[in-house]
Amino acid sequence: MNMLIYLVPIALLMGGIGLLAFLWSLKSGQYDDLQGAAWRILADDETDQRKL
Amino acid sequence: MTCCTMEAESVLALSTTSSSAGEVRLASQPLGEGLRQLDLNVPDVHCGGCISTIERALLALSFVKTARVNLTARRVSCVYQEEIETGATDPSKILTAINAAGYRAHLFTPSAPENDKTRNQLLLAIGVSGFAAANIMLLSVSVWSGADAATRDMFHWISAMIAAPALVYAGRFFFKSAWNALRHGRTNMDVPISLAVTLSYAVSLWETVHHGEHAWFDASVSLLFFLLIGRTLDHVMREKARAAINGLARLAPRGALLINPDGSRHYIAIEEIAAGDEISIAAGERVPVDGIIVSGESDLDLSIVTGESSPVAVASNSEVSSGAMNLTGSLVLRATRIAKNSLLSEIIGLMEAAEGGRARYRRIADRAATLYSPVVHLLALVSFLAWGILGGDWKQAMLVAVAVLIITCPCALGLAVPVVQVVAAGELFRKGIMVKDGSALERLAEADTVAFDKTGTLTMGSSRLVRVDAMDESATAIACGLAAHSRHPLSQALVRDTETAPMSFDKVTEIPCGGLEARNGADVYRLGNAAFACGTSVVPRTADGPFSEVVLSKNGVDLARFFFDDTLRPGACEAIDRLDAAGLETLIVSGDRQTVVDNTAHALGIDWALGSLTPKQKVEECQRLNGEGRRVLMVGDGINDAPALAAAHVSMAPATASDIGRQAADLVFFNDRLDAVPEAIAVARRSASLIRQNFALAIGYNALAVPIAIAGLATPLIAAVSMSTSSIIVVTNALRLNALSRRQDMHIRGGIGRSAETKTA
């Protein structure tokens, strides 16, 4: 049962990382254009290049 | 990609609506460092090919820094430099580039980005409650599988610590709304939810403190998780379509050329136009504010304002109203009212008054809640008292009451409606129809009468040559040669619909209020209305006929007469047939002349046609039909239809409609075909039946689960499993809409094929 002292925090930590990743993706606007994202994955990369 | 081709014709027709550099600059936002951001609406983008075509076309411009298409909102945001080495840039080239790529592009001012704030908060809440639910469930499974007392207590404590912040954070939407309802002496669905969540947490904590065997943390958090999913779907569905509709093309101009007292001209925003200002309106522009013409003569197309399809001649001292399109000559106008007080705003007032009727409509979920929540509370209270009084164990009574509250939790009910509506809205979006909010689908399913506007809805608002009375073939060639020089809709139709090679003229002058004139040697040819072509004495043959007439004359003697009719919207006949077959009644309410309306009604097989209606009369007609107990679906596009769109039970508008018409409508369809109307009704009816099934499933589940809970047999495991199962069943049932519609599609296609065959036979 002593294992739990390590396992429970590890489980929580992993869940927490998932939550943080979700928060980050939400903040960086990855859910703004869900339909476009589905198409963009098929497109060639050229259009994504930005001019300097 | 073939799906992205557009007719060249419609692209050419757009050149009249292109914007000046000044107007584009006014619509873009400064970003600093000489950069500006321009947001454009491109209603035609619908696939990956469109995205890369547009982005490539824009990045090819030297002054464009970034271009990004948002397919969901059908928008392009484009950052460009105000100045490059060669001097100031012309941002209207961005619009030209998109047009050249084959897409319509319209300016729009982005509304405040706060729309998405609530959605993001809801998504955050889902994330937090999902995280909490997953972790607590993990611990609970260990407890259920038989952890010993010390471990169980520890797991319960950890669960309590995870659940507390998650409940406060993710539950705040429900607590707020429940508190709001209670304070005003009402109850809604959120009251039993809040009660179940807080009570179950409190009881579980109490159990944990007293080393009890059972705790309900997992149930209360996963309850929130499921409910938040439903709530977010509901919100996303309402917001997304609304933002896209609001952002669509604004036909009302955003500014005008002001003529200063010293004669110089500059472009100002529409809000800055004051009464008494003189503004210049070129041919092909829309009138921005109500005013009186100071100088110039022209024909105005009032179709979007009054529904009248033939242009009206205006000259000095004529009053003109905002929204009219200036067709032939340039005008100088003195504004009599500022934009805020113009005709447009009057219509908005009329709309707001009419919308009251619709505001009384209560969504299905709300109606269910009023029945549901008292029953749930009563059940919980009765089982609490019964267990307490009969069994004498008040702690056990409390546990049973909480179990009842959780098991009857409306999470299947909370998902029942939004999931179906989101699936249905997605289905309609793929077919080019946008739904503003879920209640529009509910109302659409109830519609039993369809009222159509004529110009712009049943007809395309563009004319078609139907008959030629000519002495000989050469007359048509002469007329074509003249008409090629004009932008007047009838001239364009004449050129488009005749196959004769046009005769060429060196110089053609367009005479406002009359028509076109050209000299060929000593002969004078005139093309226009009868009075202009043949002198004032001649009466047009079709003064009150269904067709518009254009006369060609040589030295005052008429050579030919051309008759025009409005082009029917493609799919109009099939749409009316399908509506008849579905048992809906159809009628026309139009502002156009009665004879013209009758003609259209006859062509389509609509028996009931009302013409020459003012916007107010259209509203009254809708209200009269409502009074008769009918549910009216209004389909219209013009500014004059907007109040009726708001007054009807539910309304639809084509994407080509005026901005204000689209705002008033519940559904907007993008494709040109009128088939969208029966299509939308079919999907709405299917989704209504799925919603009913979902309610039946949710209630059926409660009928099974509640006795178990009241009997005190509901362990946390049973509660959690049954809750999730009911939610999953409801979601799966909603997804059947796609399968159903695919089958229906095949059926309908077969049906149309048959009806077409019978027609040709």
mmCIF file with all atom_site columns, N, CA and C in Angstrom, chain B residues 133-191:
data_model
loop_
_atom_site.group_PDB
_atom_site.id
_atom_site.type_symbol
_atom_site.label_atom_id
_atom_site.label_alt_id
_atom_site.label_comp_id
_atom_site.label_asym_id
_atom_site.label_entity_id
_atom_site.label_seq_id
_atom_site.pdbx_PDB_ins_code
_atom_site.Cartn_x
_atom_site.Cartn_y
_atom_site.Cartn_z
_atom_site.occupancy
_atom_site.B_iso_or_equiv
_atom_site.pdbx_formal_charge
_atom_site.auth_seq_id
_atom_site.auth_comp_id
_atom_site.auth_asym_id
_atom_site.auth_atom_id
_atom_site.pdbx_PDB_model_num
ATOM 1   N N  . ALA B 1 133 ? -13.289 14.718 -12.771 1.00 0.00 ? 133 ALA B N  1
ATOM 2   C CA . ALA B 1 133 ? -14.118 13.517 -12.841 1.00 0.00 ? 133 ALA B CA 1
ATOM 3   C C  . ALA B 1 133 ? -13.247 12.285 -13.112 1.00 0.00 ? 133 ALA B C  1
ATOM 4   N N  . ALA B 1 134 ? -12.297 12.426 -14.044 1.00 0.00 ? 134 ALA B N  1
ATOM 5   C CA . ALA B 1 134 ? -11.455 11.279 -14.396 1.00 0.00 ? 134 ALA B CA 1
ATOM 6   C C  . ALA B 1 134 ? -10.655 10.815 -13.193 1.00 0.00 ? 134 ALA B C  1
ATOM 7   N N  . ASN B 1 135 ? -10.062 11.757 -12.465 1.00 0.00 ? 135 ASN B N  1
ATOM 8   C CA . ASN B 1 135 ? -9.218  11.379 -11.339 1.00 0.00 ? 135 ASN B CA 1
ATOM 9   C C  . ASN B 1 135 ? -10.013 10.789 -10.185 1.00 0.00 ? 135 ASN B C  1
ATOM 10  N N  . ILE B 1 136 ? -11.178 11.407 -9.931  1.00 0.00 ? 136 ILE B N  1
ATOM 11  C CA . ILE B 1 136 ? -11.984 10.894 -8.825  1.00 0.00 ? 136 ILE B CA 1
ATOM 12  C C  . ILE B 1 136 ? -12.512 9.511  -9.169  1.00 0.00 ? 136 ILE B C  1
ATOM 13  N N  . MET B 1 137 ? -12.906 9.330  -10.437 1.00 0.00 ? 137 MET B N  1
ATOM 14  C CA . MET B 1 137 ? -13.409 8.033  -10.884 1.00 0.00 ? 137 MET B CA 1
ATOM 15  C C  . MET B 1 137 ? -12.333 6.960  -10.669 1.00 0.00 ? 137 MET B C  1
ATOM 16  N N  . LEU B 1 138 ? -11.095 7.346  -10.974 1.00 0.00 ? 138 LEU B N  1
ATOM 17  C CA . LEU B 1 138 ? -9.962  6.420  -10.789 1.00 0.00 ? 138 LEU B CA 1
ATOM 18  C C  . LEU B 1 138 ? -9.882  5.954  -9.333  1.00 0.00 ? 138 LEU B C  1
ATOM 19  N N  . LEU B 1 139 ? -9.980  6.916  -8.429  1.00 0.00 ? 139 LEU B N  1
ATOM 20  C CA . LEU B 1 139 ? -9.911  6.595  -7.010  1.00 0.00 ? 139 LEU B CA 1
ATOM 21  C C  . LEU B 1 139 ? -11.136 5.791  -6.585  1.00 0.00 ? 139 LEU B C  1
ATOM 22  N N  . SER B 1 140 ? -12.301 6.168  -7.150  1.00 0.00 ? 140 SER B N  1
ATOM 23  C CA . SER B 1 140 ? -13.536 5.481  -6.750  1.00 0.00 ? 140 SER B CA 1
ATOM 24  C C  . SER B 1 140 ? -13.498 4.024  -7.137  1.00 0.00 ? 140 SER B C  1
ATOM 25  N N  . VAL B 1 141 ? -12.979 3.755  -8.338  1.00 0.00 ? 141 VAL B N  1
ATOM 26  C CA . VAL B 1 141 ? -12.925 2.360  -8.793  1.00 0.00 ? 141 VAL B CA 1
ATOM 27  C C  . VAL B 1 141 ? -12.104 1.535  -7.808  1.00 0.00 ? 141 VAL B C  1
ATOM 28  N N  . SER B 1 142 ? -11.024 2.112  -7.306  1.00 0.00 ? 142 SER B N  1
ATOM 29  C CA . SER B 1 142 ? -10.210 1.390  -6.310  1.00 0.00 ? 142 SER B CA 1
ATOM 30  C C  . SER B 1 142 ? -11.023 1.139  -5.051  1.00 0.00 ? 142 SER B C  1
ATOM 31  N N  . VAL B 1 143 ? -11.832 2.132  -4.664  1.00 0.00 ? 143 VAL B N  1
ATOM 32  C CA . VAL B 1 143 ? -12.645 1.951  -3.462  1.00 0.00 ? 143 VAL B CA 1
ATOM 33  C C  . VAL B 1 143 ? -13.671 0.856  -3.685  1.00 0.00 ? 143 VAL B C  1
ATOM 34  N N  . TRP B 1 144 ? -14.350 0.919  -4.849  1.00 0.00 ? 144 TRP B N  1
ATOM 35  C CA . TRP B 1 144 ? -15.399 -0.073 -5.122  1.00 0.00 ? 144 TRP B CA 1
ATOM 36  C C  . TRP B 1 144 ? -14.825 -1.482 -5.179  1.00 0.00 ? 144 TRP B C  1
ATOM 37  N N  . SER B 1 145 ? -13.588 -1.571 -5.679  1.00 0.00 ? 145 SER B N  1
ATOM 38  C CA . SER B 1 145 ? -13.019 -2.914 -5.819  1.00 0.00 ? 145 SER B CA 1
ATOM 39  C C  . SER B 1 145 ? -12.535 -3.445 -4.470  1.00 0.00 ? 145 SER B C  1
ATOM 40  N N  . GLY B 1 146 ? -12.821 -2.716 -3.411  1.00 0.00 ? 146 GLY B N  1
ATOM 41  C CA . GLY B 1 146 ? -12.594 -3.261 -2.082  1.00 0.00 ? 146 GLY B CA 1
ATOM 42  C C  . GLY B 1 146 ? -11.327 -2.808 -1.386  1.00 0.00 ? 146 GLY B C  1
ATOM 43  N N  . ALA B 1 147 ? -11.170 -1.525 -1.263  1.00 0.00 ? 147 ALA B N  1
ATOM 44  C CA . ALA B 1 147 ? -10.019 -1.028 -0.520  1.00 0.00 ? 147 ALA B CA 1
ATOM 45  C C  . ALA B 1 147 ? -10.303 -1.162 0.979   1.00 0.00 ? 147 ALA B C  1
ATOM 46  N N  . ASP B 1 148 ? -9.257  -1.335 1.775   1.00 0.00 ? 148 ASP B N  1
ATOM 47  C CA . ASP B 1 148 ? -9.522  -1.445 3.216   1.00 0.00 ? 148 ASP B CA 1
ATOM 48  C C  . ASP B 1 148 ? -9.784  -0.062 3.808   1.00 0.00 ? 148 ASP B C  1
ATOM 49  N N  . ALA B 1 149 ? -10.224 -0.056 5.049   1.00 0.00 ? 149 ALA B N  1
ATOM 50  C CA . ALA B 1 149 ? -10.774 1.166  5.636   1.00 0.00 ? 149 ALA B CA 1
ATOM 51  C C  . ALA B 1 149 ? -9.849  2.372  5.536   1.00 0.00 ? 149 ALA B C  1
ATOM 52  N N  . ALA B 1 150 ? -8.555  2.180  5.880   1.00 0.00 ? 150 ALA B N  1
ATOM 53  C CA . ALA B 1 150 ? -7.639  3.331  5.916   1.00 0.00 ? 150 ALA B CA 1
ATOM 54  C C  . ALA B 1 150 ? -7.448  3.900  4.502   1.00 0.00 ? 150 ALA B C  1
ATOM 55  N N  . THR B 1 151 ? -7.220  2.982  3.521   1.00 0.00 ? 151 THR B N  1
ATOM 56  C CA . THR B 1 151 ? -7.017  3.435  2.148   1.00 0.00 ? 151 THR B CA 1
ATOM 57  C C  . THR B 1 151 ? -8.266  4.132  1.637   1.00 0.00 ? 151 THR B C  1
ATOM 58  N N  . ARG B 1 152 ? -9.445  3.523  1.958   1.00 0.00 ? 152 ARG B N  1
ATOM 59  C CA . ARG B 1 152 ? -10.696 4.095  1.490   1.00 0.00 ? 152 ARG B CA 1
ATOM 60  C C  . ARG B 1 152 ? -10.840 5.522  2.006   1.00 0.00 ? 152 ARG B C  1
ATOM 61  N N  . ASP B 1 153 ? -10.577 5.702  3.282   1.00 0.00 ? 153 ASP B N  1
ATOM 62  C CA . ASP B 1 153 ? -10.683 7.056  3.846   1.00 0.00 ? 153 ASP B CA 1
ATOM 63  C C  . ASP B 1 153 ? -9.746  8.016  3.144   1.00 0.00 ? 153 ASP B C  1
ATOM 64  N N  . MET B 1 154 ? -8.513  7.550  2.909   1.00 0.00 ? 154 MET B N  1
ATOM 65  C CA . MET B 1 154 ? -7.539  8.433  2.269   1.00 0.00 ? 154 MET B CA 1
ATOM 66  C C  . MET B 1 154 ? -8.024  8.811  0.878   1.00 0.00 ? 154 MET B C  1
ATOM 67  N N  . PHE B 1 155 ? -8.516  7.806  0.121   1.00 0.00 ? 155 PHE B N  1
ATOM 68  C CA . PHE B 1 155 ? -9.011  8.082  -1.232  1.00 0.00 ? 155 PHE B CA 1
ATOM 69  C C  . PHE B 1 155 ? -10.192 9.038  -1.205  1.00 0.00 ? 155 PHE B C  1
ATOM 70  N N  . HIS B 1 156 ? -11.067 8.851  -0.228  1.00 0.00 ? 156 HIS B N  1
ATOM 71  C CA . HIS B 1 156 ? -12.203 9.766  -0.118  1.00 0.00 ? 156 HIS B CA 1
ATOM 72  C C  . HIS B 1 156 ? -11.737 11.184 0.130   1.00 0.00 ? 156 HIS B C  1
ATOM 73  N N  . TRP B 1 157 ? -10.738 11.320 1.001   1.00 0.00 ? 157 TRP B N  1
ATOM 74  C CA . TRP B 1 157 ? -10.233 12.669 1.297   1.00 0.00 ? 157 TRP B CA 1
ATOM 75  C C  . TRP B 1 157 ? -9.613  13.303 0.059   1.00 0.00 ? 157 TRP B C  1
ATOM 76  N N  . ILE B 1 158 ? -8.830  12.506 -0.689  1.00 0.00 ? 158 ILE B N  1
ATOM 77  C CA . ILE B 1 158 ? -8.219  13.062 -1.911  1.00 0.00 ? 158 ILE B CA 1
ATOM 78  C C  . ILE B 1 158 ? -9.317  13.491 -2.882  1.00 0.00 ? 158 ILE B C  1
ATOM 79  N N  . SER B 1 159 ? -10.345 12.604 -3.016  1.00 0.00 ? 159 SER B N  1
ATOM 80  C CA . SER B 1 159 ? -11.461 12.929 -3.907  1.00 0.00 ? 159 SER B CA 1
ATOM 81  C C  . SER B 1 159 ? -12.111 14.239 -3.492  1.00 0.00 ? 159 SER B C  1
ATOM 82  N N  . ALA B 1 160 ? -12.343 14.386 -2.176  1.00 0.00 ? 160 ALA B N  1
ATOM 83  C CA . ALA B 1 160 ? -12.991 15.602 -1.685  1.00 0.00 ? 160 ALA B CA 1
ATOM 84  C C  . ALA B 1 160 ? -12.164 16.820 -2.035  1.00 0.00 ? 160 ALA B C  1
ATOM 85  N N  . MET B 1 161 ? -10.831 16.685 -1.929  1.00 0.00 ? 161 MET B N  1
ATOM 86  C CA . MET B 1 161 ? -9.969  17.847 -2.211  1.00 0.00 ? 161 MET B CA 1
ATOM 87  C C  . MET B 1 161 ? -9.953  18.185 -3.697  1.00 0.00 ? 161 MET B C  1
ATOM 88  N N  . ILE B 1 162 ? -10.051 17.142 -4.546  1.00 0.00 ? 162 ILE B N  1
ATOM 89  C CA . ILE B 1 162 ? -10.102 17.440 -5.978  1.00 0.00 ? 162 ILE B CA 1
ATOM 90  C C  . ILE B 1 162 ? -11.461 18.030 -6.341  1.00 0.00 ? 162 ILE B C  1
ATOM 91  N N  . ALA B 1 163 ? -12.526 17.471 -5.743  1.00 0.00 ? 163 ALA B N  1
ATOM 92  C CA . ALA B 1 163 ? -13.876 17.852 -6.149  1.00 0.00 ? 163 ALA B CA 1
ATOM 93  C C  . ALA B 1 163 ? -14.211 19.294 -5.759  1.00 0.00 ? 163 ALA B C  1
ATOM 94  N N  . ALA B 1 164 ? -13.761 19.721 -4.581  1.00 0.00 ? 164 ALA B N  1
ATOM 95  C CA . ALA B 1 164 ? -14.198 21.029 -4.090  1.00 0.00 ? 164 ALA B CA 1
ATOM 96  C C  . ALA B 1 164 ? -13.905 22.172 -5.059  1.00 0.00 ? 164 ALA B C  1
ATOM 97  N N  . PRO B 1 165 ? -12.632 22.381 -5.454  1.00 0.00 ? 165 PRO B N  1
ATOM 98  C CA . PRO B 1 165 ? -12.395 23.498 -6.379  1.00 0.00 ? 165 PRO B CA 1
ATOM 99  C C  . PRO B 1 165 ? -13.077 23.295 -7.732  1.00 0.00 ? 165 PRO B C  1
ATOM 100 N N  . ALA B 1 166 ? -13.124 22.024 -8.190  1.00 0.00 ? 166 ALA B N  1
ATOM 101 C CA . ALA B 1 166 ? -13.748 21.767 -9.487  1.00 0.00 ? 166 ALA B CA 1
ATOM 102 C C  . ALA B 1 166 ? -15.223 22.143 -9.451  1.00 0.00 ? 166 ALA B C  1
ATOM 103 N N  . LEU B 1 167 ? -15.892 21.809 -8.361  1.00 0.00 ? 167 LEU B N  1
ATOM 104 C CA . LEU B 1 167 ? -17.323 22.126 -8.252  1.00 0.00 ? 167 LEU B CA 1
ATOM 105 C C  . LEU B 1 167 ? -17.543 23.627 -8.227  1.00 0.00 ? 167 LEU B C  1
ATOM 106 N N  . VAL B 1 168 ? -16.697 24.312 -7.460  1.00 0.00 ? 168 VAL B N  1
ATOM 107 C CA . VAL B 1 168 ? -16.876 25.760 -7.371  1.00 0.00 ? 168 VAL B CA 1
ATOM 108 C C  . VAL B 1 168 ? -16.624 26.395 -8.736  1.00 0.00 ? 168 VAL B C  1
ATOM 109 N N  . TYR B 1 169 ? -15.555 25.943 -9.396  1.00 0.00 ? 169 TYR B N  1
ATOM 110 C CA . TYR B 1 169 ? -15.178 26.574 -10.662 1.00 0.00 ? 169 TYR B CA 1
ATOM 111 C C  . TYR B 1 169 ? -16.147 26.231 -11.794 1.00 0.00 ? 169 TYR B C  1
ATOM 112 N N  . ALA B 1 170 ? -16.390 24.908 -11.965 1.00 0.00 ? 170 ALA B N  1
ATOM 113 C CA . ALA B 1 170 ? -17.188 24.484 -13.114 1.00 0.00 ? 170 ALA B CA 1
ATOM 114 C C  . ALA B 1 170 ? -18.678 24.618 -12.849 1.00 0.00 ? 170 ALA B C  1
ATOM 115 N N  . GLY B 1 171 ? -19.051 24.636 -11.573 1.00 0.00 ? 171 GLY B N  1
ATOM 116 C CA . GLY B 1 171 ? -20.479 24.675 -11.272 1.00 0.00 ? 171 GLY B CA 1
ATOM 117 C C  . GLY B 1 171 ? -21.047 26.074 -11.220 1.00 0.00 ? 171 GLY B C  1
ATOM 118 N N  . ARG B 1 172 ? -20.158 27.083 -11.359 1.00 0.00 ? 172 ARG B N  1
ATOM 119 C CA . ARG B 1 172 ? -20.644 28.434 -11.117 1.00 0.00 ? 172 ARG B CA 1
ATOM 120 C C  . ARG B 1 172 ? -21.729 28.850 -12.102 1.00 0.00 ? 172 ARG B C  1
ATOM 121 N N  . PHE B 1 173 ? -21.691 28.305 -13.346 1.00 0.00 ? 173 PHE B N  1
ATOM 122 C CA . PHE B 1 173 ? -22.723 28.644 -14.337 1.00 0.00 ? 173 PHE B CA 1
ATOM 123 C C  . PHE B 1 173 ? -24.102 28.232 -13.824 1.00 0.00 ? 173 PHE B C  1
ATOM 124 N N  . PHE B 1 174 ? -24.143 27.031 -13.211 1.00 0.00 ? 174 PHE B N  1
ATOM 125 C CA . PHE B 1 174 ? -25.426 26.512 -12.751 1.00 0.00 ? 174 PHE B CA 1
ATOM 126 C C  . PHE B 1 174 ? -25.861 27.211 -11.462 1.00 0.00 ? 174 PHE B C  1
ATOM 127 N N  . PHE B 1 175 ? -24.898 27.419 -10.554 1.00 0.00 ? 175 PHE B N  1
ATOM 128 C CA . PHE B 1 175 ? -25.247 28.064 -9.285  1.00 0.00 ? 175 PHE B CA 1
ATOM 129 C C  . PHE B 1 175 ? -25.811 29.454 -9.526  1.00 0.00 ? 175 PHE B C  1
ATOM 130 N N  . LYS B 1 176 ? -25.133 30.191 -10.400 1.00 0.00 ? 176 LYS B N  1
ATOM 131 C CA . LYS B 1 176 ? -25.568 31.568 -10.681 1.00 0.00 ? 176 LYS B CA 1
ATOM 132 C C  . LYS B 1 176 ? -26.986 31.577 -11.215 1.00 0.00 ? 176 LYS B C  1
ATOM 133 N N  . SER B 1 177 ? -27.201 30.733 -12.222 1.00 0.00 ? 177 SER B N  1
ATOM 134 C CA . SER B 1 177 ? -28.506 30.724 -12.873 1.00 0.00 ? 177 SER B CA 1
ATOM 135 C C  . SER B 1 177 ? -29.595 30.244 -11.916 1.00 0.00 ? 177 SER B C  1
ATOM 136 N N  . ALA B 1 178 ? -29.252 29.245 -11.081 1.00 0.00 ? 178 ALA B N  1
ATOM 137 C CA . ALA B 1 178 ? -30.233 28.731 -10.123 1.00 0.00 ? 178 ALA B CA 1
ATOM 138 C C  . ALA B 1 178 ? -30.567 29.803 -9.091  1.00 0.00 ? 178 ALA B C  1
ATOM 139 N N  . TRP B 1 179 ? -29.550 30.491 -8.614  1.00 0.00 ? 179 TRP B N  1
ATOM 140 C CA . TRP B 1 179 ? -29.758 31.542 -7.615  1.00 0.00 ? 179 TRP B CA 1
ATOM 141 C C  . TRP B 1 179 ? -30.617 32.652 -8.196  1.00 0.00 ? 179 TRP B C  1
ATOM 142 N N  . ASN B 1 180 ? -30.348 32.975 -9.454  1.00 0.00 ? 180 ASN B N  1
ATOM 143 C CA . ASN B 1 180 ? -31.104 34.006 -10.142 1.00 0.00 ? 180 ASN B CA 1
ATOM 144 C C  . ASN B 1 180 ? -32.578 33.639 -10.214 1.00 0.00 ? 180 ASN B C  1
ATOM 145 N N  . ALA B 1 181 ? -32.818 32.378 -10.564 1.00 0.00 ? 181 ALA B N  1
ATOM 146 C CA . ALA B 1 181 ? -34.201 31.917 -10.710 1.00 0.00 ? 181 ALA B CA 1
ATOM 147 C C  . ALA B 1 181 ? -34.904 31.933 -9.353  1.00 0.00 ? 181 ALA B C  1
ATOM 148 N N  . LEU B 1 182 ? -34.194 31.430 -8.330  1.00 0.00 ? 182 LEU B N  1
ATOM 149 C CA . LEU B 1 182 ? -34.816 31.363 -7.006  1.00 0.00 ? 182 LEU B CA 1
ATOM 150 C C  . LEU B 1 182 ? -35.134 32.752 -6.473  1.00 0.00 ? 182 LEU B C  1
ATOM 151 N N  . ARG B 1 183 ? -34.222 33.687 -6.714  1.00 0.00 ? 183 ARG B N  1
ATOM 152 C CA . ARG B 1 183 ? -34.413 35.035 -6.185  1.00 0.00 ? 183 ARG B CA 1
ATOM 153 C C  . ARG B 1 183 ? -35.668 35.668 -6.774  1.00 0.00 ? 183 ARG B C  1
ATOM 154 N N  . HIS B 1 184 ? -35.976 35.271 -8.033  1.00 0.00 ? 184 HIS B N  1
ATOM 155 C CA . HIS B 1 184 ? -37.169 35.826 -8.657  1.00 0.00 ? 184 HIS B CA 1
ATOM 156 C C  . HIS B 1 184 ? -38.383 34.925 -8.465  1.00 0.00 ? 184 HIS B C  1
ATOM 157 N N  . GLY B 1 185 ? -38.253 33.980 -7.536  1.00 0.00 ? 185 GLY B N  1
ATOM 158 C CA . GLY B 1 185 ? -39.390 33.131 -7.214  1.00 0.00 ? 185 GLY B CA 1
ATOM 159 C C  . GLY B 1 185 ? -39.729 32.102 -8.269  1.00 0.00 ? 185 GLY B C  1
ATOM 160 N N  . ARG B 1 186 ? -38.763 31.742 -9.131  1.00 0.00 ? 186 ARG B N  1
ATOM 161 C CA . ARG B 1 186 ? -39.026 30.718 -10.137 1.00 0.00 ? 186 ARG B CA 1
ATOM 162 C C  . ARG B 1 186 ? -38.094 29.534 -9.873  1.00 0.00 ? 186 ARG B C  1
ATOM 163 N N  . THR B 1 187 ? -38.327 28.433 -10.568 1.00 0.00 ? 187 THR B N  1
ATOM 164 C CA . THR B 1 187 ? -37.296 27.403 -10.577 1.00 0.00 ? 187 THR B CA 1
ATOM 165 C C  . THR B 1 187 ? -36.998 27.076 -12.030 1.00 0.00 ? 187 THR B C  1
ATOM 166 N N  . ASN B 1 188 ? -35.793 26.616 -12.285 1.00 0.00 ? 188 ASN B N  1
ATOM 167 C CA . ASN B 1 188 ? -35.458 26.130 -13.617 1.00 0.00 ? 188 ASN B CA 1
ATOM 168 C C  . ASN B 1 188 ? -34.648 24.860 -13.450 1.00 0.00 ? 188 ASN B C  1
ATOM 169 N N  . MET B 1 189 ? -34.188 24.324 -14.569 1.00 0.00 ? 189 MET B N  1
ATOM 170 C CA . MET B 1 189 ? -33.453 23.071 -14.556 1.00 0.00 ? 189 MET B CA 1
ATOM 171 C C  . MET B 1 189 ? -32.213 23.166 -13.669 1.00 0.00 ? 189 MET B C  1
ATOM 172 N N  . ASP B 1 190 ? -31.667 24.369 -13.509 1.00 0.00 ? 190 ASP B N  1
ATOM 173 C CA . ASP B 1 190 ? -30.422 24.510 -12.768 1.00 0.00 ? 190 ASP B CA 1
ATOM 174 C C  . ASP B 1 190 ? -30.608 24.355 -11.261 1.00 0.00 ? 190 ASP B C  1
ATOM 175 N N  . VAL B 1 191 ? -31.836 24.510 -10.779 1.00 0.00 ? 191 VAL B N  1
ATOM 176 C CA . VAL B 1 191 ? -32.059 24.400 -9.336  1.00 0.00 ? 191 VAL B CA 1
ATOM 177 C C  . VAL B 1 191 ? -31.839 22.969 -8.845  1.00 0.00 ? 191 VAL B C  1
#
